[in-house]
């Protein structure tokens, strides 16, 4: 029933019109407990178009303030970050009455799928780790609009949130439970109820949330 409502809300071919932009929903890419990601296309003036990914809140949580706040925070914080290994966010929009984040379309497979066939050789594994460490470092030390460091923590670093593109790029996805220090943040992100238990650091189990948490998840 929930999936049926999602499809009715963001059915293929639906267009969201805002200023001179239209977002066309093409197909569903994946769904989690809070949101669904769709393959889409941005259509602008002068026959301009490009592929995008649309992250939309699921209907059963769309009216819950905490989930909407987290989605908006994710869009805002990603809009402040610039790194080749961090998924880019283009816009925050309303799609069929609910909030949606417009992101770059990242083709490829997540690290869980990559490792399912055979182990990653040591050279590429080190390259992947270096890219992710660089991205997490940039995210933590980036400066917000107020001129202060964001001190951003991803808080859910795991193989399924790491995507490897067909040309070998590494992208870290899903900053939905990230914690950052910036003025326009809405959600309170210190709860230990968020995250994947098998990747939580010992500090998180001790009700602490230091930078070590992302280092642990990366390891």
XYZ file of N, CA and C in Angstrom:
657
model
N 0.827 -1.201 0.000
C 0.000 0.000 0.000
C 0.864 1.255 0.000
N 1.948 1.235 0.800
C 2.849 2.396 0.864
C 3.498 2.641 -0.493
N 3.973 1.566 -1.138
C 4.612 1.723 -2.443
C 3.612 2.222 -3.483
N 2.368 1.766 -3.378
C 1.359 2.229 -4.325
C 1.144 3.727 -4.192
N 1.131 4.228 -2.954
C 0.961 5.663 -2.745
C 2.171 6.437 -3.254
N 3.372 5.847 -3.098
C 4.569 6.505 -3.628
C 4.452 6.640 -5.133
N 4.046 5.568 -5.798
C 3.958 5.607 -7.252
C 2.895 6.598 -7.712
N 1.803 6.697 -6.960
C 0.781 7.679 -7.328
C 1.317 9.086 -7.149
N 2.170 9.273 -6.143
C 2.672 10.611 -5.856
C 3.742 11.030 -6.854
N 4.614 10.126 -7.264
C 5.701 10.460 -8.179
C 5.721 9.476 -9.332
N 4.625 9.411 -10.061
C 4.492 8.445 -11.140
C 5.336 8.868 -12.340
N 5.826 7.911 -13.133
C 6.613 8.249 -14.309
C 5.856 9.217 -15.208
N 6.584 10.199 -15.709
C 5.991 11.178 -16.598
C 5.465 12.413 -15.898
N 5.377 12.373 -14.551
C 4.877 13.537 -13.821
C 5.886 14.669 -13.919
N 5.410 15.896 -14.000
C 6.290 17.050 -14.119
C 6.062 17.998 -12.966
N 7.146 18.430 -12.360
C 7.079 19.472 -11.347
C 7.578 20.766 -11.985
N 6.757 21.791 -12.013
C 7.118 23.033 -12.684
C 7.502 24.070 -11.643
N 8.689 24.667 -11.793
C 9.131 25.720 -10.899
C 9.971 26.703 -11.675
N 9.527 27.940 -11.773
C 10.183 28.943 -12.607
C 10.278 28.406 -14.043
N 11.501 28.262 -14.565
C 11.667 27.748 -15.923
C 12.120 26.295 -15.931
N 11.980 25.631 -14.818
C 12.449 24.250 -14.713
C 11.277 23.284 -14.577
N 11.455 22.108 -15.180
C 10.511 21.018 -15.014
C 11.301 19.767 -14.678
N 10.788 18.976 -13.746
C 11.453 17.738 -13.369
C 10.550 16.577 -13.762
N 11.067 15.745 -14.636
C 10.307 14.595 -15.121
C 10.746 13.345 -14.374
N 9.797 12.648 -13.767
C 10.071 11.402 -13.050
C 10.008 10.246 -14.037
N 11.090 9.471 -14.114
C 11.175 8.402 -15.105
C 10.967 7.018 -14.507
N 11.660 6.706 -13.398
C 11.545 5.362 -12.804
C 12.061 5.393 -11.379
N 11.720 4.366 -10.621
C 12.188 4.258 -9.234
C 13.546 3.572 -9.208
N 14.480 4.148 -8.441
C 15.810 3.564 -8.299
C 15.951 2.731 -7.035
N 15.312 3.158 -5.955
C 15.415 2.438 -4.697
C 14.598 3.115 -3.623
N 14.228 2.340 -2.611
C 13.381 2.866 -1.549
C 13.861 2.373 -0.204
N 13.808 3.271 0.796
C 14.142 2.916 2.166
C 12.973 3.222 3.078
N 13.247 3.205 4.373
C 12.181 3.423 5.335
C 11.617 4.828 5.308
N 12.452 5.812 4.923
C 12.033 7.213 4.971
C 11.816 7.828 3.606
N 12.564 7.378 2.609
C 12.481 8.043 1.319
C 12.667 7.099 0.154
N 12.314 7.602 -1.022
C 12.468 6.864 -2.268
C 13.248 7.736 -3.241
N 14.174 7.121 -3.965
C 14.972 7.846 -4.954
C 14.502 7.439 -6.345
N 14.246 8.442 -7.175
C 13.777 8.227 -8.536
C 14.794 8.724 -9.543
N 14.866 8.048 -10.662
C 15.603 8.560 -11.810
C 14.733 9.614 -12.481
N 15.291 10.778 -12.745
C 14.510 11.840 -13.340
C 15.296 12.614 -14.375
N 14.661 13.649 -14.900
C 15.309 14.493 -15.890
C 14.885 15.934 -15.657
N 15.866 16.807 -15.630
C 15.601 18.238 -15.563
C 15.424 18.758 -16.984
N 14.316 19.452 -17.214
C 14.039 20.044 -18.519
C 13.950 21.547 -18.326
N 14.850 22.283 -18.975
C 14.872 23.728 -18.857
C 14.512 24.414 -20.157
N 14.729 25.716 -20.186
C 14.411 26.471 -21.390
C 15.453 26.193 -22.463
N 15.074 26.423 -23.711
C 15.997 26.210 -24.820
C 16.343 24.759 -25.046
N 15.424 23.837 -24.721
C 15.640 22.393 -24.898
C 16.800 21.851 -24.064
N 17.172 22.582 -22.995
C 18.209 22.066 -22.098
C 17.636 20.946 -21.239
N 18.404 19.879 -21.058
C 17.975 18.799 -20.167
C 19.198 18.073 -19.633
N 19.043 17.457 -18.464
C 20.112 16.634 -17.916
C 19.501 15.634 -16.948
N 20.138 14.460 -16.786
C 19.631 13.469 -15.839
C 19.836 13.926 -14.410
N 18.876 13.608 -13.543
C 18.971 13.930 -12.123
C 18.408 12.771 -11.318
N 18.697 12.781 -10.037
C 18.071 11.857 -9.090
C 17.194 12.686 -8.165
N 16.005 12.196 -7.868
C 15.049 12.890 -7.010
C 14.804 12.054 -5.763
N 15.199 12.585 -4.610
C 14.962 11.891 -3.340
C 13.713 12.471 -2.708
N 12.675 11.650 -2.578
C 11.361 12.104 -2.131
C 10.984 11.377 -0.843
N 10.436 12.107 0.118
C 9.962 11.473 1.347
C 8.824 10.515 1.046
N 8.824 9.367 1.704
C 7.721 8.429 1.557
C 6.438 9.011 2.147
N 5.286 8.668 1.582
C 4.022 9.253 2.030
C 3.732 9.061 3.518
N 4.162 7.904 4.095
C 3.832 7.640 5.487
C 4.663 8.462 6.462
N 5.735 9.140 5.994
C 6.535 9.992 6.880
C 6.585 11.444 6.403
N 5.990 11.715 5.235
C 6.094 13.051 4.646
C 5.506 14.131 5.541
N 4.510 13.766 6.343
C 3.870 14.760 7.203
C 4.515 14.851 8.587
N 5.545 14.039 8.849
C 6.235 14.062 10.132
C 7.333 15.122 10.074
N 7.248 16.103 10.958
C 8.157 17.249 10.901
C 9.623 16.832 10.940
N 9.970 15.838 11.779
C 11.374 15.465 11.933
C 11.969 14.966 10.625
N 11.214 14.142 9.884
C 11.733 13.595 8.635
C 11.853 14.679 7.569
N 10.866 15.565 7.505
C 10.941 16.664 6.549
C 12.107 17.583 6.876
N 12.333 17.833 8.162
C 13.448 18.681 8.568
C 14.781 18.054 8.189
N 14.901 16.747 8.370
C 16.147 16.064 8.029
C 16.414 16.134 6.533
N 15.375 15.958 5.725
C 15.553 16.024 4.278
C 15.999 17.422 3.850
N 15.378 18.440 4.415
C 15.759 19.809 4.073
C 17.184 20.103 4.547
N 17.543 19.606 5.741
C 18.906 19.791 6.241
C 19.922 19.115 5.320
N 19.579 17.904 4.841
C 20.483 17.188 3.943
C 20.747 18.017 2.692
N 19.695 18.597 2.128
C 19.856 19.419 0.929
C 20.710 20.649 1.221
N 20.448 21.300 2.339
C 21.182 22.527 2.666
C 22.672 22.255 2.890
N 22.972 21.197 3.643
C 24.371 20.938 3.965
C 25.129 20.467 2.727
N 24.508 19.652 1.878
C 25.181 19.205 0.670
C 25.383 20.358 -0.308
N 24.484 21.341 -0.253
C 24.659 22.521 -1.078
C 25.871 23.332 -0.687
N 26.386 23.128 0.529
C 27.563 23.860 1.013
C 28.873 23.134 0.723
N 28.796 21.863 0.294
C 29.995 21.045 0.128
C 30.386 20.923 -1.337
N 31.679 20.926 -1.592
C 32.199 20.724 -2.937
C 33.374 19.746 -2.864
N 33.131 18.537 -3.314
C 34.183 17.525 -3.387
C 33.754 16.502 -4.417
N 34.717 16.020 -5.198
C 34.387 15.092 -6.286
C 33.757 13.796 -5.789
N 34.001 13.428 -4.521
C 33.465 12.170 -3.992
C 32.197 12.367 -3.165
N 31.650 13.577 -3.139
C 30.403 13.846 -2.425
C 29.319 14.153 -3.446
N 28.202 13.450 -3.365
C 27.116 13.667 -4.317
C 26.668 15.130 -4.279
N 26.476 15.723 -5.444
C 26.094 17.129 -5.540
C 24.577 17.287 -5.462
N 24.145 18.339 -4.800
C 22.723 18.671 -4.726
C 22.478 19.939 -5.532
N 21.454 19.907 -6.388
C 21.141 21.043 -7.245
C 19.999 21.901 -6.722
N 19.047 21.279 -5.998
C 17.867 22.043 -5.632
C 17.085 21.322 -4.541
N 16.229 22.089 -3.876
C 15.261 21.565 -2.911
C 13.903 22.040 -3.383
N 13.002 21.111 -3.694
C 11.736 21.466 -4.333
C 10.562 20.784 -3.637
N 9.377 21.177 -4.030
C 8.149 20.497 -3.630
C 7.670 19.692 -4.830
N 7.507 18.385 -4.641
C 7.078 17.493 -5.712
C 5.815 16.774 -5.275
N 4.720 17.062 -5.935
C 3.433 16.444 -5.591
C 3.101 16.615 -4.110
N 3.352 17.814 -3.594
C 2.942 18.135 -2.231
C 3.919 17.725 -1.152
N 5.066 17.128 -1.503
C 6.038 16.743 -0.488
C 7.416 17.254 -0.880
N 8.346 17.272 0.076
C 9.678 17.772 -0.186
C 10.498 16.759 -0.975
N 11.348 17.270 -1.861
C 12.234 16.417 -2.654
C 13.570 17.124 -2.838
N 14.657 16.335 -2.819
C 15.996 16.855 -3.061
C 16.410 16.453 -4.474
N 16.861 17.422 -5.260
C 17.339 17.174 -6.621
C 18.855 17.002 -6.562
N 19.340 15.823 -6.933
C 20.761 15.502 -6.836
C 21.297 15.070 -8.191
N 22.627 15.062 -8.293
C 23.238 14.527 -9.508
C 22.907 13.038 -9.615
N 22.720 12.578 -10.842
C 22.456 11.174 -11.081
C 23.785 10.422 -11.105
N 23.971 9.511 -10.144
C 25.225 8.760 -10.038
C 24.964 7.329 -10.494
N 25.455 7.001 -11.668
C 25.311 5.640 -12.189
C 26.324 4.720 -11.522
N 26.118 3.424 -11.656
C 27.082 2.472 -11.127
C 26.480 1.523 -10.122
N 27.310 1.021 -9.213
C 26.888 0.050 -8.205
C 27.457 0.458 -6.860
N 26.717 0.123 -5.783
C 27.257 0.442 -4.461
C 28.322 -0.593 -4.081
N 29.080 -0.259 -3.059
C 30.233 -1.081 -2.691
C 29.819 -2.473 -2.209
N 28.636 -2.580 -1.650
C 28.133 -3.902 -1.258
C 27.983 -4.796 -2.480
N 27.406 -4.230 -3.552
C 27.209 -4.995 -4.790
C 28.548 -5.324 -5.443
N 29.490 -4.380 -5.401
C 30.801 -4.605 -5.997
C 31.524 -5.761 -5.306
N 31.448 -5.781 -3.968
C 32.165 -6.810 -3.201
C 31.453 -8.156 -3.207
N 30.223 -8.181 -3.690
C 29.460 -9.430 -3.687
C 30.022 -10.425 -4.688
N 30.642 -9.944 -5.766
C 31.164 -10.843 -6.788
C 32.553 -11.354 -6.427
N 33.441 -10.444 -6.019
C 34.797 -10.837 -5.622
C 35.414 -9.707 -4.810
N 36.433 -10.018 -3.995
C 37.085 -8.969 -3.202
C 37.713 -7.897 -4.096
N 37.680 -6.662 -3.626
C 38.330 -5.579 -4.359
C 39.839 -5.699 -4.181
N 40.616 -5.655 -5.248
C 42.082 -5.739 -5.117
C 42.617 -4.620 -4.236
N 43.775 -4.845 -3.642
C 44.304 -3.931 -2.637
C 44.532 -2.524 -3.194
N 45.011 -2.407 -4.430
C 45.258 -1.090 -5.024
C 43.990 -0.259 -5.135
N 42.963 -0.754 -5.836
C 41.697 -0.020 -5.907
C 41.053 0.202 -4.537
N 41.216 -0.767 -3.627
C 40.638 -0.602 -2.290
C 41.261 0.593 -1.575
N 42.571 0.753 -1.713
C 43.248 1.894 -1.103
C 42.831 3.201 -1.777
N 42.652 3.167 -3.093
C 42.194 4.365 -3.806
C 40.802 4.785 -3.336
N 39.900 3.811 -3.175
C 38.547 4.098 -2.703
C 38.600 4.700 -1.301
N 39.399 4.086 -0.425
C 39.502 4.573 0.946
C 40.068 5.989 0.990
N 41.069 6.261 0.155
C 41.664 7.602 0.108
C 40.636 8.639 -0.326
N 39.838 8.331 -1.347
C 38.811 9.260 -1.819
C 37.771 9.543 -0.737
N 37.340 8.497 -0.053
C 36.327 8.659 0.994
C 36.880 9.451 2.172
N 38.115 9.160 2.564
C 38.729 9.891 3.674
C 38.864 11.370 3.329
N 39.247 11.658 2.094
C 39.356 13.044 1.650
C 37.997 13.745 1.693
N 36.952 13.056 1.225
C 35.610 13.650 1.217
C 35.111 13.930 2.631
N 35.309 12.980 3.542
C 34.861 13.159 4.918
C 35.633 14.284 5.600
N 36.918 14.413 5.273
C 37.735 15.481 5.845
C 37.257 16.846 5.347
N 36.986 16.946 4.042
C 36.478 18.204 3.478
C 35.130 18.558 4.106
N 34.259 17.559 4.251
C 32.943 17.807 4.839
C 33.062 18.323 6.272
N 33.981 17.749 7.027
C 34.120 18.140 8.432
C 34.714 19.534 8.593
N 35.596 19.911 7.667
C 36.302 21.185 7.798
C 35.731 22.297 6.927
N 34.699 22.003 6.152
C 34.090 23.036 5.313
C 33.517 24.155 6.187
N 33.478 25.351 5.628
C 32.980 26.525 6.344
C 31.561 26.836 5.894
N 30.681 27.091 6.843
C 29.290 27.397 6.547
C 29.081 28.856 6.186
N 27.826 29.257 5.904
C 27.524 30.635 5.527
C 27.900 31.647 6.605
N 27.947 31.194 7.862
C 28.284 32.104 8.956
C 29.794 32.240 9.162
N 30.575 31.573 8.308
C 32.021 31.655 8.423
C 32.630 30.694 9.413
N 31.801 29.881 10.044
C 32.282 28.916 11.038
C 32.354 27.518 10.421
N 33.276 26.676 10.918
C 33.368 25.299 10.410
C 32.060 24.540 10.618
N 31.706 23.700 9.634
C 30.478 22.914 9.745
C 30.616 21.766 10.747
N 31.847 21.238 10.896
C 32.073 20.067 11.758
C 31.092 18.952 11.411
N 30.931 18.714 10.130
C 29.935 17.746 9.663
C 30.417 16.315 9.848
N 29.531 15.482 10.368
C 29.751 14.043 10.461
C 28.669 13.340 9.644
N 29.085 12.389 8.807
C 28.117 11.648 7.993
C 27.251 10.750 8.876
N 27.860 10.010 9.771
C 27.224 9.178 10.789
C 26.604 7.882 10.259
N 26.755 7.603 8.959
C 26.242 6.336 8.440
C 27.116 5.851 7.282
N 28.443 5.877 7.525
C 29.389 5.425 6.503
C 29.358 3.904 6.456
N 28.948 3.365 5.325
C 28.847 1.910 5.153
C 28.882 1.604 3.652
N 29.164 0.363 3.269
C 29.324 0.034 1.843
C 28.116 0.389 0.971
N 26.920 0.224 1.481
C 25.742 0.507 0.651
C 25.559 1.993 0.381
N 26.259 2.859 1.123
C 26.195 4.305 0.885
C 27.387 4.813 0.067
N 28.195 3.881 -0.441
C 29.331 4.231 -1.289
C 29.055 3.706 -2.687
N 29.123 4.594 -3.683
C 28.826 4.179 -5.054
C 30.074 4.302 -5.921
N 30.298 3.283 -6.745
C 31.401 3.271 -7.697
C 30.796 3.411 -9.099
N 31.206 4.439 -9.828
C 30.632 4.699 -11.140
C 31.313 3.849 -12.204
N 30.717 3.745 -13.397
C 31.332 2.944 -14.469
C 32.719 3.426 -14.884
N 33.037 4.717 -14.635
C 34.367 5.227 -15.002
C 35.312 5.266 -13.803
N 34.920 4.626 -12.688
C 35.805 4.495 -11.546
C 35.734 5.600 -10.519
N 34.766 6.512 -10.636
C 34.602 7.541 -9.613
C 34.019 6.932 -8.342
N 34.330 7.547 -7.205
C 33.799 7.121 -5.913
C 32.885 8.225 -5.395
N 31.690 7.863 -4.952
C 30.741 8.847 -4.439
C 30.163 8.360 -3.111
N 30.178 9.229 -2.119
C 29.512 8.904 -0.860
C 28.123 9.536 -0.883
N 27.116 8.729 -0.562
C 25.718 9.139 -0.664
C 25.063 9.200 0.707
N 23.850 9.685 0.724
C 22.924 9.633 1.856
C 23.476 10.317 3.109
N 23.337 11.633 3.124
C 23.689 12.437 4.295
C 22.441 12.727 5.142
N 21.460 11.826 5.078
C 20.179 12.069 5.738
C 20.236 12.143 7.249
N 21.241 11.512 7.874
C 21.344 11.587 9.337
C 22.635 12.283 9.757
N 23.215 13.036 8.819
C 24.448 13.757 9.140
C 24.205 14.785 10.235
N 25.266 15.078 10.975
C 25.208 16.123 11.993
C 26.163 17.230 11.600
N 25.676 18.448 11.622
C 26.528 19.588 11.273
C 26.120 20.786 12.107
N 27.030 21.728 12.192
C 26.780 22.948 12.955
C 26.621 24.116 11.986
N 25.363 24.442 11.657
C 25.122 25.599 10.814
C 23.778 26.217 11.194
N 23.664 27.516 10.960
C 22.549 28.294 11.497
C 21.187 27.831 11.018
N 21.086 27.371 9.766
C 19.777 27.034 9.208
C 19.369 25.589 9.440
N 20.139 24.862 10.272
C 19.771 23.479 10.572
C 18.441 23.441 11.307
N 17.597 22.489 10.943
C 16.286 22.351 11.578
C 16.227 21.187 12.550
N 16.711 20.010 12.113
C 16.542 18.791 12.901
C 17.609 18.680 13.982
N 17.259 18.013 15.069
C 18.221 17.668 16.107
C 18.818 16.322 15.734
N 20.134 16.284 15.488
C 20.736 15.094 14.900
C 21.656 14.356 15.863
N 21.433 14.464 17.135
C 22.322 13.802 18.091
C 21.783 12.450 18.588
N 20.595 12.079 18.163
C 20.015 10.836 18.648
C 20.814 9.636 18.181
N 21.060 8.688 19.084
C 21.769 7.461 18.731
C 20.842 6.438 18.096
N 19.567 6.771 17.945
C 18.631 5.845 17.304
C 18.884 5.773 15.806
N 19.676 6.710 15.255
C 19.935 6.758 13.827
C 21.264 6.107 13.517
N 21.309 5.417 12.383
C 22.546 4.764 11.968
C 22.362 3.261 11.850
N 23.373 2.606 11.294
C 23.345 1.157 11.100
C 24.133 0.497 12.222
N 23.498 -0.324 13.040
C 24.140 -0.868 14.248
C 25.493 -1.510 13.996
N 25.625 -2.248 12.886
C 26.892 -2.958 12.656
C 28.039 -2.017 12.293
N 27.741 -0.750 11.999
C 28.793 0.211 11.656
C 28.915 1.330 12.687
N 28.201 1.224 13.804
C 28.304 2.237 14.858
C 29.609 2.042 15.633
N 30.286 3.135 15.892
C 31.533 3.063 16.651
C 31.242 2.784 18.125
N 32.233 2.300 18.880
C 32.037 2.097 20.324
C 31.617 3.376 21.040
N 32.114 4.533 20.558
C 31.742 5.806 21.184
C 30.241 6.073 21.057
N 29.665 5.718 19.911
C 28.222 5.935 19.728
C 27.423 5.088 20.715
N 27.916 3.898 21.004
C 27.245 3.037 21.987
C 27.402 3.578 23.406
N 28.404 4.437 23.596
C 28.611 5.082 24.895
C 27.976 6.471 24.943
N 27.058 6.718 23.996
C 26.320 7.985 23.943
C 27.222 9.183 23.665
N 28.294 8.932 22.889
C 29.178 9.998 22.426
C 29.150 10.001 20.904
N 29.463 11.158 20.308
C 29.369 11.256 18.852
C 30.548 12.054 18.292
N 31.795 11.586 18.516
C 32.963 12.331 18.032
C 33.255 12.027 16.567
N 34.248 12.713 16.037
C 34.690 12.476 14.657
C 35.116 11.027 14.445
N 35.561 10.378 15.500
C 35.997 8.989 15.403
C 34.912 8.080 14.826
N 33.657 8.486 14.964
C 32.566 7.657 14.468
C 32.658 7.434 12.963
N 32.934 8.505 12.208
C 33.074 8.358 10.753
C 34.347 7.596 10.402
N 35.420 7.804 11.184
C 36.662 7.064 10.938
C 36.421 5.563 11.132
N 35.657 5.227 12.174
C 35.330 3.825 12.459
C 34.507 3.234 11.306
N 33.483 3.963 10.885
C 32.645 3.470 9.788
C 33.435 3.277 8.509
N 34.351 4.199 8.222
C 35.185 4.081 7.032
C 36.072 2.836 7.117
N 36.630 2.588 8.305
C 37.450 1.402 8.482
C 36.656 0.119 8.235
